[in-house]
mmCIF file with all atom_site columns, C-alpha atoms and ligand atoms in Angstrom:
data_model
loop_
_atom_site.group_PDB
_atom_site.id
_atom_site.type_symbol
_atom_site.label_atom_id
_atom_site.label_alt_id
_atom_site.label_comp_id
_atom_site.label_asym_id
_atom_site.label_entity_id
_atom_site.label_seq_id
_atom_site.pdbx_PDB_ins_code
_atom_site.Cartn_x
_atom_site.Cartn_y
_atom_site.Cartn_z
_atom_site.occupancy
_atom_site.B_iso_or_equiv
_atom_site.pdbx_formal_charge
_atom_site.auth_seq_id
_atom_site.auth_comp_id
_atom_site.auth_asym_id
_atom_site.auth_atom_id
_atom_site.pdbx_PDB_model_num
ATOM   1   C  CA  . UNK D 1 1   ? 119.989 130.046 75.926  1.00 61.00 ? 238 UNK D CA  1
ATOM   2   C  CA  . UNK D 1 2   ? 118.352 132.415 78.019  1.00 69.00 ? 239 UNK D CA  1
ATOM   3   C  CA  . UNK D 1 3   ? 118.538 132.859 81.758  1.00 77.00 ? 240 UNK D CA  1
ATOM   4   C  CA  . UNK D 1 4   ? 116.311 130.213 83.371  1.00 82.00 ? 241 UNK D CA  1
ATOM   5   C  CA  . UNK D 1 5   ? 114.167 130.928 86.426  1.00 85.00 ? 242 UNK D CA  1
ATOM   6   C  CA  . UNK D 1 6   ? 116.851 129.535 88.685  1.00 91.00 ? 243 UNK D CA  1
ATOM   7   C  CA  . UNK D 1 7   ? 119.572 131.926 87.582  1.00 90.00 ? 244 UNK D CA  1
ATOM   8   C  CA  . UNK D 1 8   ? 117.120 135.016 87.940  1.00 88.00 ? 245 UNK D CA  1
ATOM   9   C  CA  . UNK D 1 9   ? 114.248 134.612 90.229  1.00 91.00 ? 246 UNK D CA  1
ATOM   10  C  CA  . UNK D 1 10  ? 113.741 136.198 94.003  1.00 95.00 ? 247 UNK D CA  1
ATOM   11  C  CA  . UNK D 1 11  ? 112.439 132.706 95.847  1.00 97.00 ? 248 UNK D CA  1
ATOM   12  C  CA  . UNK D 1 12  ? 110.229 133.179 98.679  1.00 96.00 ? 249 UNK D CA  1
ATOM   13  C  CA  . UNK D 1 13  ? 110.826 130.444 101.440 1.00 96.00 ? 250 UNK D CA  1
ATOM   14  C  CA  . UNK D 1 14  ? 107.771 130.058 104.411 1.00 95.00 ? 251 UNK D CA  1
ATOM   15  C  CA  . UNK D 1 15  ? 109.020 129.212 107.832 1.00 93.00 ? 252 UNK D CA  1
ATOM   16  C  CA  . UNK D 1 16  ? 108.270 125.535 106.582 1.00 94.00 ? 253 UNK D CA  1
ATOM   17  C  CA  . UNK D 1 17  ? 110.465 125.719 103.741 1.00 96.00 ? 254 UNK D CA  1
ATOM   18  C  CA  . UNK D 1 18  ? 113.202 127.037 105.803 1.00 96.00 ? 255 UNK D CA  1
ATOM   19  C  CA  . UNK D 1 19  ? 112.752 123.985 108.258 1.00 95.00 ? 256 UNK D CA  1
ATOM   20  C  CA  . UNK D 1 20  ? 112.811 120.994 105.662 1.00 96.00 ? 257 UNK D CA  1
ATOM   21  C  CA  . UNK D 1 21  ? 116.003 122.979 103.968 1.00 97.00 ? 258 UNK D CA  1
ATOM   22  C  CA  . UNK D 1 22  ? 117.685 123.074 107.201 1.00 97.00 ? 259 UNK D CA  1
ATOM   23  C  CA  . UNK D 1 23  ? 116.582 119.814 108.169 1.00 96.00 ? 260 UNK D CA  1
ATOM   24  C  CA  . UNK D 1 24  ? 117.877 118.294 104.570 1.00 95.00 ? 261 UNK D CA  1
ATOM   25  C  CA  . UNK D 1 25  ? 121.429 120.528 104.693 1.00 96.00 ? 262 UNK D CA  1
ATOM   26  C  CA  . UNK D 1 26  ? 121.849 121.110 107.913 1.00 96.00 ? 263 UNK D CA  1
ATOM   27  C  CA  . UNK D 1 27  ? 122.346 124.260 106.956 1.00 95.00 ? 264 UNK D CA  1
ATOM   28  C  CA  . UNK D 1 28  ? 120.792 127.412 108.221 1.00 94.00 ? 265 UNK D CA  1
ATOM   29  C  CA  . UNK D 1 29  ? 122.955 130.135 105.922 1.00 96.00 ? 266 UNK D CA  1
ATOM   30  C  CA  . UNK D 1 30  ? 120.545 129.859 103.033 1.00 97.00 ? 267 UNK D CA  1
ATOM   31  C  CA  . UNK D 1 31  ? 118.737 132.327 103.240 1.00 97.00 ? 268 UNK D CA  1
ATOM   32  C  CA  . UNK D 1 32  ? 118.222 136.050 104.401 1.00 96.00 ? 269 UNK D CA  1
ATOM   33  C  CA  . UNK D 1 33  ? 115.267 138.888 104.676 1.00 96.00 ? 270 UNK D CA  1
ATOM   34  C  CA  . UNK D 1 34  ? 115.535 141.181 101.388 1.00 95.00 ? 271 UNK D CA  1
ATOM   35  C  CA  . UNK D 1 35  ? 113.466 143.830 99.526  1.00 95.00 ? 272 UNK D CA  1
ATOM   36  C  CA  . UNK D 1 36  ? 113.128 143.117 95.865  1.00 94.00 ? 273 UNK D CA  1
ATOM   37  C  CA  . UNK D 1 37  ? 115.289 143.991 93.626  1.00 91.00 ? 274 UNK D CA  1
ATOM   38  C  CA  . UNK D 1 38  ? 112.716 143.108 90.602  1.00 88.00 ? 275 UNK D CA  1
ATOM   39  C  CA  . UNK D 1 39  ? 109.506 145.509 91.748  1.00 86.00 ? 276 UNK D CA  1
ATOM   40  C  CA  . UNK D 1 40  ? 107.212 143.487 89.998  1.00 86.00 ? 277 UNK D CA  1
ATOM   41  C  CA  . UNK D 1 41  ? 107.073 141.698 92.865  1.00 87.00 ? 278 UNK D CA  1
ATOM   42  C  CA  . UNK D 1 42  ? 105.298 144.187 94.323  1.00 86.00 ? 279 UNK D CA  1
ATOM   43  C  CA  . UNK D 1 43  ? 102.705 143.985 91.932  1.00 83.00 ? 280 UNK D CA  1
ATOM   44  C  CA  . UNK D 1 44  ? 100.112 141.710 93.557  1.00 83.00 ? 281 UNK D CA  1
ATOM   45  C  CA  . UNK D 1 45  ? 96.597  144.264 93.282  1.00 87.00 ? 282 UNK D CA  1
ATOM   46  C  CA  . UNK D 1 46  ? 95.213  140.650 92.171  1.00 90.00 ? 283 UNK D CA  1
ATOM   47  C  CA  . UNK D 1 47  ? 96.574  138.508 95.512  1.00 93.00 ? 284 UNK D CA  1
ATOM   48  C  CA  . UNK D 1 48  ? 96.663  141.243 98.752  1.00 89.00 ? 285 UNK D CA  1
ATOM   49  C  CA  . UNK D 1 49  ? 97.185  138.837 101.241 1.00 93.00 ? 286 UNK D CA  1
ATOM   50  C  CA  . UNK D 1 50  ? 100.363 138.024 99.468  1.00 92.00 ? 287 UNK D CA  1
ATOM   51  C  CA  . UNK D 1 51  ? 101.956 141.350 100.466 1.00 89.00 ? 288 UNK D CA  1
ATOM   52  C  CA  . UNK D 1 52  ? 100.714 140.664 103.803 1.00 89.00 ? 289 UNK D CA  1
ATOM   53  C  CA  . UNK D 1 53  ? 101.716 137.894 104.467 1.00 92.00 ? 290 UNK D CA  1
ATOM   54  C  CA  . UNK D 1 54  ? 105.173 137.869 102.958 1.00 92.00 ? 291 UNK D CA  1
ATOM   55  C  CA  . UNK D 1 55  ? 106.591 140.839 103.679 1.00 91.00 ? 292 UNK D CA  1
ATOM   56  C  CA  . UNK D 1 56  ? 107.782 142.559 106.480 1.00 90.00 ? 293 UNK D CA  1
ATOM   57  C  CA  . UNK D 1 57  ? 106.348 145.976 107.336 1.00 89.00 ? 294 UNK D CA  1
ATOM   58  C  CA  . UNK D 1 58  ? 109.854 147.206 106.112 1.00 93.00 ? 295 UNK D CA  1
ATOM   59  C  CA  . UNK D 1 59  ? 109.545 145.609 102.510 1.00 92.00 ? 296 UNK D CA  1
ATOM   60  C  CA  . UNK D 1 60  ? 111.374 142.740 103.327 1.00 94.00 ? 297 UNK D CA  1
ATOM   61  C  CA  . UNK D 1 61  ? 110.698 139.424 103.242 1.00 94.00 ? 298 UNK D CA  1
ATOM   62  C  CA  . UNK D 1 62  ? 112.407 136.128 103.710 1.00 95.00 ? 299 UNK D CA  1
ATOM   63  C  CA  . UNK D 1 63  ? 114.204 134.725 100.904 1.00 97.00 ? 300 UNK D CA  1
ATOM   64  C  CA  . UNK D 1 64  ? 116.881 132.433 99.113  1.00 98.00 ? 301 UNK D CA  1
ATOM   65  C  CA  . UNK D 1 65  ? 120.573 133.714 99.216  1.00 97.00 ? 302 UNK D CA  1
ATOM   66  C  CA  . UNK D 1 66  ? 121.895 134.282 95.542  1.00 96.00 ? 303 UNK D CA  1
ATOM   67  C  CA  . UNK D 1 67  ? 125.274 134.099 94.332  1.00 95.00 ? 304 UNK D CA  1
ATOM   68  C  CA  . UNK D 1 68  ? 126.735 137.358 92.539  1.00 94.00 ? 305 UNK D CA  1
ATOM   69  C  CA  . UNK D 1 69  ? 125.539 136.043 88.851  1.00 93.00 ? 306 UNK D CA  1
ATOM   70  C  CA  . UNK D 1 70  ? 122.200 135.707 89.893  1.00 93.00 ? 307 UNK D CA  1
ATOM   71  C  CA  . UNK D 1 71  ? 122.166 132.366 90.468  1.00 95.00 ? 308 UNK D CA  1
ATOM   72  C  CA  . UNK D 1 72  ? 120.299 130.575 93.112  1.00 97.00 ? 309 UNK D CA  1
ATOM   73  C  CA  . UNK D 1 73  ? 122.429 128.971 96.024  1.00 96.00 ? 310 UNK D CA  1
ATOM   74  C  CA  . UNK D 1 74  ? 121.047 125.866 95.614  1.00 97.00 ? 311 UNK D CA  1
ATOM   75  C  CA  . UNK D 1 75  ? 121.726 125.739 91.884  1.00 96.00 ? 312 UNK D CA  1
ATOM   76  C  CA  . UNK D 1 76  ? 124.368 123.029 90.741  1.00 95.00 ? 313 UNK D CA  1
ATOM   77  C  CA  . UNK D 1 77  ? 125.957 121.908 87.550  1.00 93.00 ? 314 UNK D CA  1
ATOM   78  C  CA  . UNK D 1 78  ? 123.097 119.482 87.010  1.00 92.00 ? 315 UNK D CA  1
ATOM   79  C  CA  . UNK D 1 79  ? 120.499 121.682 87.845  1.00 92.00 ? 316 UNK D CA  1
ATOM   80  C  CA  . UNK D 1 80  ? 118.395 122.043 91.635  1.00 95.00 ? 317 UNK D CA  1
ATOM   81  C  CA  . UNK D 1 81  ? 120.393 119.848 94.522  1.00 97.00 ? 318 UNK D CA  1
ATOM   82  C  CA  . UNK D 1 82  ? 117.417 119.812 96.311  1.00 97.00 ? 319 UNK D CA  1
ATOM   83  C  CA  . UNK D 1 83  ? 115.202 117.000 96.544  1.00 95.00 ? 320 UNK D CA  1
ATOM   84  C  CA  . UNK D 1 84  ? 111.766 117.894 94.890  1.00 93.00 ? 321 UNK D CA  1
ATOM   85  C  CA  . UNK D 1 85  ? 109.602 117.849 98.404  1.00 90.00 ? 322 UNK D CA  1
ATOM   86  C  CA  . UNK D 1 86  ? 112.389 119.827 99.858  1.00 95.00 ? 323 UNK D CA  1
ATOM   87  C  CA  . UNK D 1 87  ? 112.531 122.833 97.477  1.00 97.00 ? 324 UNK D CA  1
ATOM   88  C  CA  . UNK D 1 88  ? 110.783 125.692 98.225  1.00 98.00 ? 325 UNK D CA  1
ATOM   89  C  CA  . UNK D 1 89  ? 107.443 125.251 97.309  1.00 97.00 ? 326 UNK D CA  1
ATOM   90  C  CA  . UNK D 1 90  ? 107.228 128.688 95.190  1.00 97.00 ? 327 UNK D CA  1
ATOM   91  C  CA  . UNK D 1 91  ? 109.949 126.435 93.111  1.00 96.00 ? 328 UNK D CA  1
ATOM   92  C  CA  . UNK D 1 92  ? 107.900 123.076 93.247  1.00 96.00 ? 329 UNK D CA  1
ATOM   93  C  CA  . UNK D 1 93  ? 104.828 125.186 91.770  1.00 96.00 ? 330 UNK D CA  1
ATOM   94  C  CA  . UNK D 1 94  ? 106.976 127.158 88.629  1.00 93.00 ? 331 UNK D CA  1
ATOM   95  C  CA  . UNK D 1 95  ? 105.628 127.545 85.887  1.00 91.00 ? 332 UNK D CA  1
ATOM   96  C  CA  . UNK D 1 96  ? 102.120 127.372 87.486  1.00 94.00 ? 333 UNK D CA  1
ATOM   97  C  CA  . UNK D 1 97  ? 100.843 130.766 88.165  1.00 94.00 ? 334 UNK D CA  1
ATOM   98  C  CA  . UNK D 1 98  ? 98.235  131.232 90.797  1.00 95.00 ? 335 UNK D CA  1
ATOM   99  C  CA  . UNK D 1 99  ? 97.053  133.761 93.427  1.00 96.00 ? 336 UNK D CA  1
ATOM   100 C  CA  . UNK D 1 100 ? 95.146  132.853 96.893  1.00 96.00 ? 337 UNK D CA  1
ATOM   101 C  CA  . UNK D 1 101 ? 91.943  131.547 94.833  1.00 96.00 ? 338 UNK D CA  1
ATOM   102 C  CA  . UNK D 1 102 ? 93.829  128.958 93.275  1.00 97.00 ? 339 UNK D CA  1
ATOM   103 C  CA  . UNK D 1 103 ? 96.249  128.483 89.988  1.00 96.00 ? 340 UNK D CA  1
ATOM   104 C  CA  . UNK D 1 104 ? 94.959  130.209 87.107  1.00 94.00 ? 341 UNK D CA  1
ATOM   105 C  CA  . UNK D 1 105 ? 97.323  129.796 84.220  1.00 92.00 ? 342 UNK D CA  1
ATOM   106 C  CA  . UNK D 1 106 ? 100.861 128.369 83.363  1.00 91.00 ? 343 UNK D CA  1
ATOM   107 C  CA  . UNK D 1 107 ? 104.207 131.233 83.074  1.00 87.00 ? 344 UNK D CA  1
ATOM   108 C  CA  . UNK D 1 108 ? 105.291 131.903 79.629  1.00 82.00 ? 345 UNK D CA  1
ATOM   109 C  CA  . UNK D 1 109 ? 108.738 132.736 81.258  1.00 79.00 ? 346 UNK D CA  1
ATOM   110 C  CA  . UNK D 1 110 ? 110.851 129.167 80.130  1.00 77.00 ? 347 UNK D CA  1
ATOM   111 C  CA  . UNK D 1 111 ? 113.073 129.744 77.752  1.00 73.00 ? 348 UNK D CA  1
ATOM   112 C  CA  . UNK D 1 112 ? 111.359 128.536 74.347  1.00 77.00 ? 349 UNK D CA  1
ATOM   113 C  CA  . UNK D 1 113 ? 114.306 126.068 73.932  1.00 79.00 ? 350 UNK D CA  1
ATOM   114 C  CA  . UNK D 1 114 ? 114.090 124.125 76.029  1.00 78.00 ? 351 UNK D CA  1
ATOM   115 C  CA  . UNK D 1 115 ? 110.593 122.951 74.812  1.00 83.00 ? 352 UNK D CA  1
ATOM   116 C  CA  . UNK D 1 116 ? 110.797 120.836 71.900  1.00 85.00 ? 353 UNK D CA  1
ATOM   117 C  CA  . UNK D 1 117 ? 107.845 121.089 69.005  1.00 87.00 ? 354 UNK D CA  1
ATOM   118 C  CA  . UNK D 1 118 ? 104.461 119.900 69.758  1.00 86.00 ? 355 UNK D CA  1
ATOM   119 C  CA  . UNK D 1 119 ? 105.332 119.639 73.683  1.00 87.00 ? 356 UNK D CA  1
ATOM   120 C  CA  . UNK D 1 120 ? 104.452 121.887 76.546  1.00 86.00 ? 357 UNK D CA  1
ATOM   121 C  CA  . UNK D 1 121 ? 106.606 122.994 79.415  1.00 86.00 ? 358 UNK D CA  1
ATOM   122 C  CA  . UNK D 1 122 ? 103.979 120.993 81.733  1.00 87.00 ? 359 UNK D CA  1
ATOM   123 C  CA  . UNK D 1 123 ? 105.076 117.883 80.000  1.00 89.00 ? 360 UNK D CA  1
ATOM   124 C  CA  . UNK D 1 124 ? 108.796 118.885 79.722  1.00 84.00 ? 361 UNK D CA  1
ATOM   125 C  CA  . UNK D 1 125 ? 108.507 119.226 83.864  1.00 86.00 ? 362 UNK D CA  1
ATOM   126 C  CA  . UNK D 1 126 ? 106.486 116.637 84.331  1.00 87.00 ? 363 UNK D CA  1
ATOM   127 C  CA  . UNK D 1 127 ? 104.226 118.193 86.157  1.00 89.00 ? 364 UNK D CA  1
ATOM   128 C  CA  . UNK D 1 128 ? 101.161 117.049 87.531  1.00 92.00 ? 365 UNK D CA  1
ATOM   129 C  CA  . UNK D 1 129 ? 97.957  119.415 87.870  1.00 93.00 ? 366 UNK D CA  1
ATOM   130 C  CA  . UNK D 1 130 ? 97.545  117.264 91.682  1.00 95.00 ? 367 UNK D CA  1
ATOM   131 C  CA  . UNK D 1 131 ? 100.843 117.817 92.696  1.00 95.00 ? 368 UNK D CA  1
ATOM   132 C  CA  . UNK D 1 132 ? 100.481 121.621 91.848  1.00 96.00 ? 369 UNK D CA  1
ATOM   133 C  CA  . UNK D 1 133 ? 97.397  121.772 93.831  1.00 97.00 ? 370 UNK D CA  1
ATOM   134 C  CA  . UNK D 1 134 ? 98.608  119.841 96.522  1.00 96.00 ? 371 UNK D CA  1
ATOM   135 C  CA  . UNK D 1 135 ? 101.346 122.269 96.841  1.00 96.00 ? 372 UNK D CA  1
ATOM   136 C  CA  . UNK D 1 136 ? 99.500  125.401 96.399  1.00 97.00 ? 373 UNK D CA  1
ATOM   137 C  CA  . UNK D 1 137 ? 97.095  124.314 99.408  1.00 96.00 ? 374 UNK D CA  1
ATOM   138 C  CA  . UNK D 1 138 ? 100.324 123.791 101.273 1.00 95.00 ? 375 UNK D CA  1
ATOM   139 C  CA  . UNK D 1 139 ? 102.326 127.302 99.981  1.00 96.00 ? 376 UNK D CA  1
ATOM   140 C  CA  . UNK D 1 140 ? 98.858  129.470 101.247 1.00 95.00 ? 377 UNK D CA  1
ATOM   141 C  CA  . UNK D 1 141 ? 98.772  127.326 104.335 1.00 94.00 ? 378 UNK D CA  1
ATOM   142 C  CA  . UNK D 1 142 ? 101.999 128.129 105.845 1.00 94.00 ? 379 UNK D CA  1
ATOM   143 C  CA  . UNK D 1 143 ? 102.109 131.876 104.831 1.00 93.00 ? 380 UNK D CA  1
ATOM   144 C  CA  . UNK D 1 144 ? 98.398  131.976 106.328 1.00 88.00 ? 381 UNK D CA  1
ATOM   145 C  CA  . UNK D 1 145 ? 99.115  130.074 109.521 1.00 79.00 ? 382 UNK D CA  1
ATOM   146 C  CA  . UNK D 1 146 ? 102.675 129.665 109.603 1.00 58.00 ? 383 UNK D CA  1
ATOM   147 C  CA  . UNK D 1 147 ? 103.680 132.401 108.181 1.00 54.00 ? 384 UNK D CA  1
ATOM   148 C  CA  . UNK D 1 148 ? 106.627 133.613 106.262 1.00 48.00 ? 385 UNK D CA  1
ATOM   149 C  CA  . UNK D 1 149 ? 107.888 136.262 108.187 1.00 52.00 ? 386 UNK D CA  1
ATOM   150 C  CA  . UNK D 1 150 ? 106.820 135.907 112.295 1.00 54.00 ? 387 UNK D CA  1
ATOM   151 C  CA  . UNK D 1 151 ? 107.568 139.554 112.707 1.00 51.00 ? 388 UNK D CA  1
ATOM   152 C  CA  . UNK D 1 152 ? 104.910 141.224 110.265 1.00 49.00 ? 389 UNK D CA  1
ATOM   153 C  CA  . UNK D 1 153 ? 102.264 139.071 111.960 1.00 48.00 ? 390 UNK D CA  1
ATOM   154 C  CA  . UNK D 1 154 ? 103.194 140.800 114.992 1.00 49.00 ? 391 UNK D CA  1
ATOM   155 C  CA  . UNK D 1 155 ? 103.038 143.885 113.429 1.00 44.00 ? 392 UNK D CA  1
ATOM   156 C  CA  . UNK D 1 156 ? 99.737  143.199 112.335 1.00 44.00 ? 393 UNK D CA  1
ATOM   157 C  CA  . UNK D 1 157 ? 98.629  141.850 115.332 1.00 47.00 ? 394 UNK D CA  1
ATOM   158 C  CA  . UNK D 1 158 ? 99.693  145.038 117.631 1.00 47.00 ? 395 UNK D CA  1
ATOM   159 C  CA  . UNK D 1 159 ? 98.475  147.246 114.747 1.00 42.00 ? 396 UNK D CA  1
HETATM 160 S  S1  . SF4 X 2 .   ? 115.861 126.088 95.144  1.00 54.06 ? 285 SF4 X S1  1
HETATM 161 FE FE1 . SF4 X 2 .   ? 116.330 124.806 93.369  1.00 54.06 ? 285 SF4 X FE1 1
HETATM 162 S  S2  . SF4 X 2 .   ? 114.526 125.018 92.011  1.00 54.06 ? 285 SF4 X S2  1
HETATM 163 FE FE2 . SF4 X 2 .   ? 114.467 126.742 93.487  1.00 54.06 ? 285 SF4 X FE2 1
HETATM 164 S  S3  . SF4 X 2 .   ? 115.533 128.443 92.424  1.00 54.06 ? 285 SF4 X S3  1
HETATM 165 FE FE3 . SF4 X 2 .   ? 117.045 127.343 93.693  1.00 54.06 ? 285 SF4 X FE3 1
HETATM 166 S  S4  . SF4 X 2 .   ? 118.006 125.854 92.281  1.00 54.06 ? 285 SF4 X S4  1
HETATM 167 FE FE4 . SF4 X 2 .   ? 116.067 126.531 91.347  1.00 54.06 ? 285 SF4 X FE4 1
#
């Protein structure tokens, strides 16, 4: 089976994320501030204030710590140990695809096997078009207002 998007994505985590994570572990090691290492996650011509709000003016920007396979730190033997309302909401909102404006389409990135004949991955995940709503409202909120990274607003702000 092929990698799944816990064992190879970069996850962004806002200030809130980092709170309920640390307020659910009582951890704070979780996470660090990292460039890319996939560039396409540069590519947001379709989302600017993405890029501005995310990242730090040296290309940085706050995410979850990965083990050496790739794997996510938060990825066990039966799949996420976090509590749905306490995962990062960039994870909560997978395979959803969206920009500022809203969610405008659904990820083709699953791996095909795990969706059986005649079923989509919506209704593999059970996900719910309100709960993806809800949470995009929320994921825009805190990088808006929150922010993700308290430094680049600073930047910004002095700029
Ligand atoms: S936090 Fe959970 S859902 Fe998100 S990448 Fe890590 S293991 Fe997967």
């Amino acid at each position: 089976m092929g990698k799944t998007c816990c064992q190879e994505c970069e996850v962004l985590v806002t200030v809130g994320d980092r709170q309920r994570i640390a307020e659910q572990t009582g951890r704070e090691d979780f996470w660090e501030h990292k460039a890319p290492d996939n560039p396409a996650y540069l590519d947001q011509d379709d989302d600017p204030n993405w890029l501005k709000w995310a990242f730090r003016p040296d290309g940085t920007r706050p995410v979850l710590k990965r083990h050496s396979s790739g794997d996510c730190g938060f990825l066990g033997p039966e799949g996420c140990v976090l509590s749905l309302e306490i995962r990062p909401i960039v994870c909560r909102l997978f395979p959803y695809t969206y920009t500022e404006r809203g969610i405008d389409g659904v990820s083709d990135a699953c791996p095909k096997e795990v969706i059986p004949p005649g079923s989509t991955i919506l209704q593999v995940l059970d996900m719910r078009r309100e709960d993806a709503d809800r949470w995009h409202a929320q994921l825009y909120a805190e990088l808006r207002t929150g922010t993700s990274c308290d430094e680049n607003r600073a930047y910004l702000r002095s700029a």
